[in-house]
Amino acid sequence: MSKPMQDRETVLEDIRQQLADGSITFGEAIRRLRTQVTGLNQANFALMCKLSMRTLRLLEQDAANPTVDTLNSVFKLFGMQVGIVALRRKPVTLPD
């Protein structure tokens, strides 16, 4: 049984936010996209993304050094792409 569209959108938004704030890795995001959004196994997800199973497995384990094109081959299917964002800095508290 597939997830309702609203549930998928909630998961996608959660993944986007966590990527933006650096609380998950690309590998964790890819694994969540595969398991929580598509429900596919690694073999079928790799085919969908036009990746080898080995590459997908390494990506999910954060054991790869992927190119931007490789990451985008996954993320573009979900309306995302890799980009440069400003660092979020913690506010500096100056002594009195």
mmCIF file of C-alpha atoms in Angstrom:
data_model
loop_
_atom_site.group_PDB
_atom_site.id
_atom_site.type_symbol
_atom_site.label_atom_id
_atom_site.label_comp_id
_atom_site.label_asym_id
_atom_site.label_seq_id
_atom_site.Cartn_x
_atom_site.Cartn_y
_atom_site.Cartn_z
ATOM 1 C CA MET A 1 0.000 0.000 0.000
ATOM 2 C CA SER A 2 1.456 3.384 -0.950
ATOM 3 C CA LYS A 3 1.618 6.364 1.364
ATOM 4 C CA PRO A 4 -0.922 9.135 0.904
ATOM 5 C CA MET A 5 0.464 12.128 -1.015
ATOM 6 C CA GLN A 6 0.212 14.395 2.036
ATOM 7 C CA ASP A 7 2.375 12.010 4.078
ATOM 8 C CA ARG A 8 4.971 11.996 1.304
ATOM 9 C CA GLU A 9 4.960 15.788 1.139
ATOM 10 C CA THR A 10 5.464 15.960 4.897
ATOM 11 C CA VAL A 11 8.433 13.580 4.677
ATOM 12 C CA LEU A 12 9.896 15.520 1.726
ATOM 13 C CA GLU A 13 9.606 18.815 3.590
ATOM 14 C CA ASP A 14 11.205 17.255 6.662
ATOM 15 C CA ILE A 15 14.117 15.952 4.572
ATOM 16 C CA ARG A 16 14.571 19.336 2.846
ATOM 17 C CA GLN A 17 14.629 21.122 6.200
ATOM 18 C CA GLN A 18 17.060 18.676 7.763
ATOM 19 C CA LEU A 19 19.392 18.944 4.773
ATOM 20 C CA ALA A 20 19.226 22.743 4.951
ATOM 21 C CA ASP A 21 20.088 22.846 8.643
ATOM 22 C CA GLY A 22 22.730 20.131 8.363
ATOM 23 C CA SER A 23 21.080 17.702 10.749
ATOM 24 C CA ILE A 24 21.183 14.798 8.253
ATOM 25 C CA THR A 25 23.745 13.731 5.676
ATOM 26 C CA PHE A 26 23.122 13.275 1.959
ATOM 27 C CA GLY A 27 23.250 9.526 2.550
ATOM 28 C CA GLU A 28 20.613 9.651 5.261
ATOM 29 C CA ALA A 29 18.431 11.825 3.037
ATOM 30 C CA ILE A 30 18.763 9.445 0.094
ATOM 31 C CA ARG A 31 17.903 6.439 2.255
ATOM 32 C CA ARG A 32 14.830 8.235 3.642
ATOM 33 C CA LEU A 33 13.735 9.227 0.133
ATOM 34 C CA ARG A 34 14.023 5.612 -0.953
ATOM 35 C CA THR A 35 12.364 3.998 2.047
ATOM 36 C CA GLN A 36 9.862 6.577 3.284
ATOM 37 C CA VAL A 37 8.830 8.305 0.063
ATOM 38 C CA THR A 38 9.069 5.617 -2.625
ATOM 39 C CA GLY A 39 9.043 2.430 -0.553
ATOM 40 C CA LEU A 40 11.392 0.860 -3.105
ATOM 41 C CA ASN A 41 14.186 -1.589 -2.447
ATOM 42 C CA GLN A 42 17.745 -0.596 -3.358
ATOM 43 C CA ALA A 43 17.687 -2.414 -6.707
ATOM 44 C CA ASN A 44 14.559 -0.684 -8.003
ATOM 45 C CA PHE A 45 15.523 2.713 -6.593
ATOM 46 C CA ALA A 46 18.966 2.454 -8.217
ATOM 47 C CA LEU A 47 17.292 1.730 -11.560
ATOM 48 C CA MET A 48 14.944 4.683 -11.114
ATOM 49 C CA CYS A 49 17.915 6.992 -10.387
ATOM 50 C CA LYS A 50 20.071 5.446 -13.133
ATOM 51 C CA LEU A 51 22.725 4.431 -10.615
ATOM 52 C CA SER A 52 24.417 1.121 -9.957
ATOM 53 C CA MET A 53 23.370 -0.705 -6.807
ATOM 54 C CA ARG A 54 26.929 -0.356 -5.524
ATOM 55 C CA THR A 55 26.837 3.419 -5.984
ATOM 56 C CA LEU A 56 23.470 3.689 -4.236
ATOM 57 C CA ARG A 57 24.654 1.521 -1.350
ATOM 58 C CA LEU A 58 27.802 3.662 -0.926
ATOM 59 C CA LEU A 59 25.742 6.859 -1.107
ATOM 60 C CA GLU A 60 23.342 5.654 1.581
ATOM 61 C CA GLN A 61 26.271 4.667 3.805
ATOM 62 C CA ASP A 62 27.980 8.050 3.279
ATOM 63 C CA ALA A 63 30.943 6.040 2.021
ATOM 64 C CA ALA A 64 31.050 7.606 -1.450
ATOM 65 C CA ASN A 65 32.580 10.821 -2.717
ATOM 66 C CA PRO A 66 29.830 11.643 -5.222
ATOM 67 C CA THR A 67 29.794 14.335 -7.853
ATOM 68 C CA VAL A 68 27.078 16.964 -7.849
ATOM 69 C CA ASP A 69 25.641 15.257 -10.945
ATOM 70 C CA THR A 70 25.374 11.944 -9.103
ATOM 71 C CA LEU A 71 23.591 13.534 -6.152
ATOM 72 C CA ASN A 72 21.298 15.459 -8.477
ATOM 73 C CA SER A 73 20.390 12.249 -10.321
ATOM 74 C CA VAL A 74 18.658 11.230 -7.097
ATOM 75 C CA PHE A 75 17.419 14.554 -5.743
ATOM 76 C CA LYS A 76 15.946 15.874 -9.025
ATOM 77 C CA LEU A 77 13.370 13.083 -8.951
ATOM 78 C CA PHE A 78 12.013 14.692 -5.784
ATOM 79 C CA GLY A 79 12.143 18.307 -6.957
ATOM 80 C CA MET A 80 15.476 19.091 -5.290
ATOM 81 C CA GLN A 81 19.030 19.797 -6.348
ATOM 82 C CA VAL A 82 22.357 20.285 -4.636
ATOM 83 C CA GLY A 83 23.375 23.916 -4.231
ATOM 84 C CA ILE A 84 25.425 26.380 -2.270
ATOM 85 C CA VAL A 85 23.797 27.911 0.776
ATOM 86 C CA ALA A 86 25.003 30.381 3.342
ATOM 87 C CA LEU A 87 26.334 28.950 6.572
ATOM 88 C CA ARG A 88 24.042 29.362 9.506
ATOM 89 C CA ARG A 89 26.004 30.906 12.273
ATOM 90 C CA LYS A 90 25.134 30.805 15.907
ATOM 91 C CA PRO A 91 24.571 34.240 17.385
ATOM 92 C CA VAL A 92 27.668 35.571 19.077
ATOM 93 C CA THR A 93 27.150 36.652 22.660
ATOM 94 C CA LEU A 94 29.521 39.422 23.651
ATOM 95 C CA PRO A 95 30.566 39.859 27.265
ATOM 96 C CA ASP A 96 29.105 42.829 29.135
#
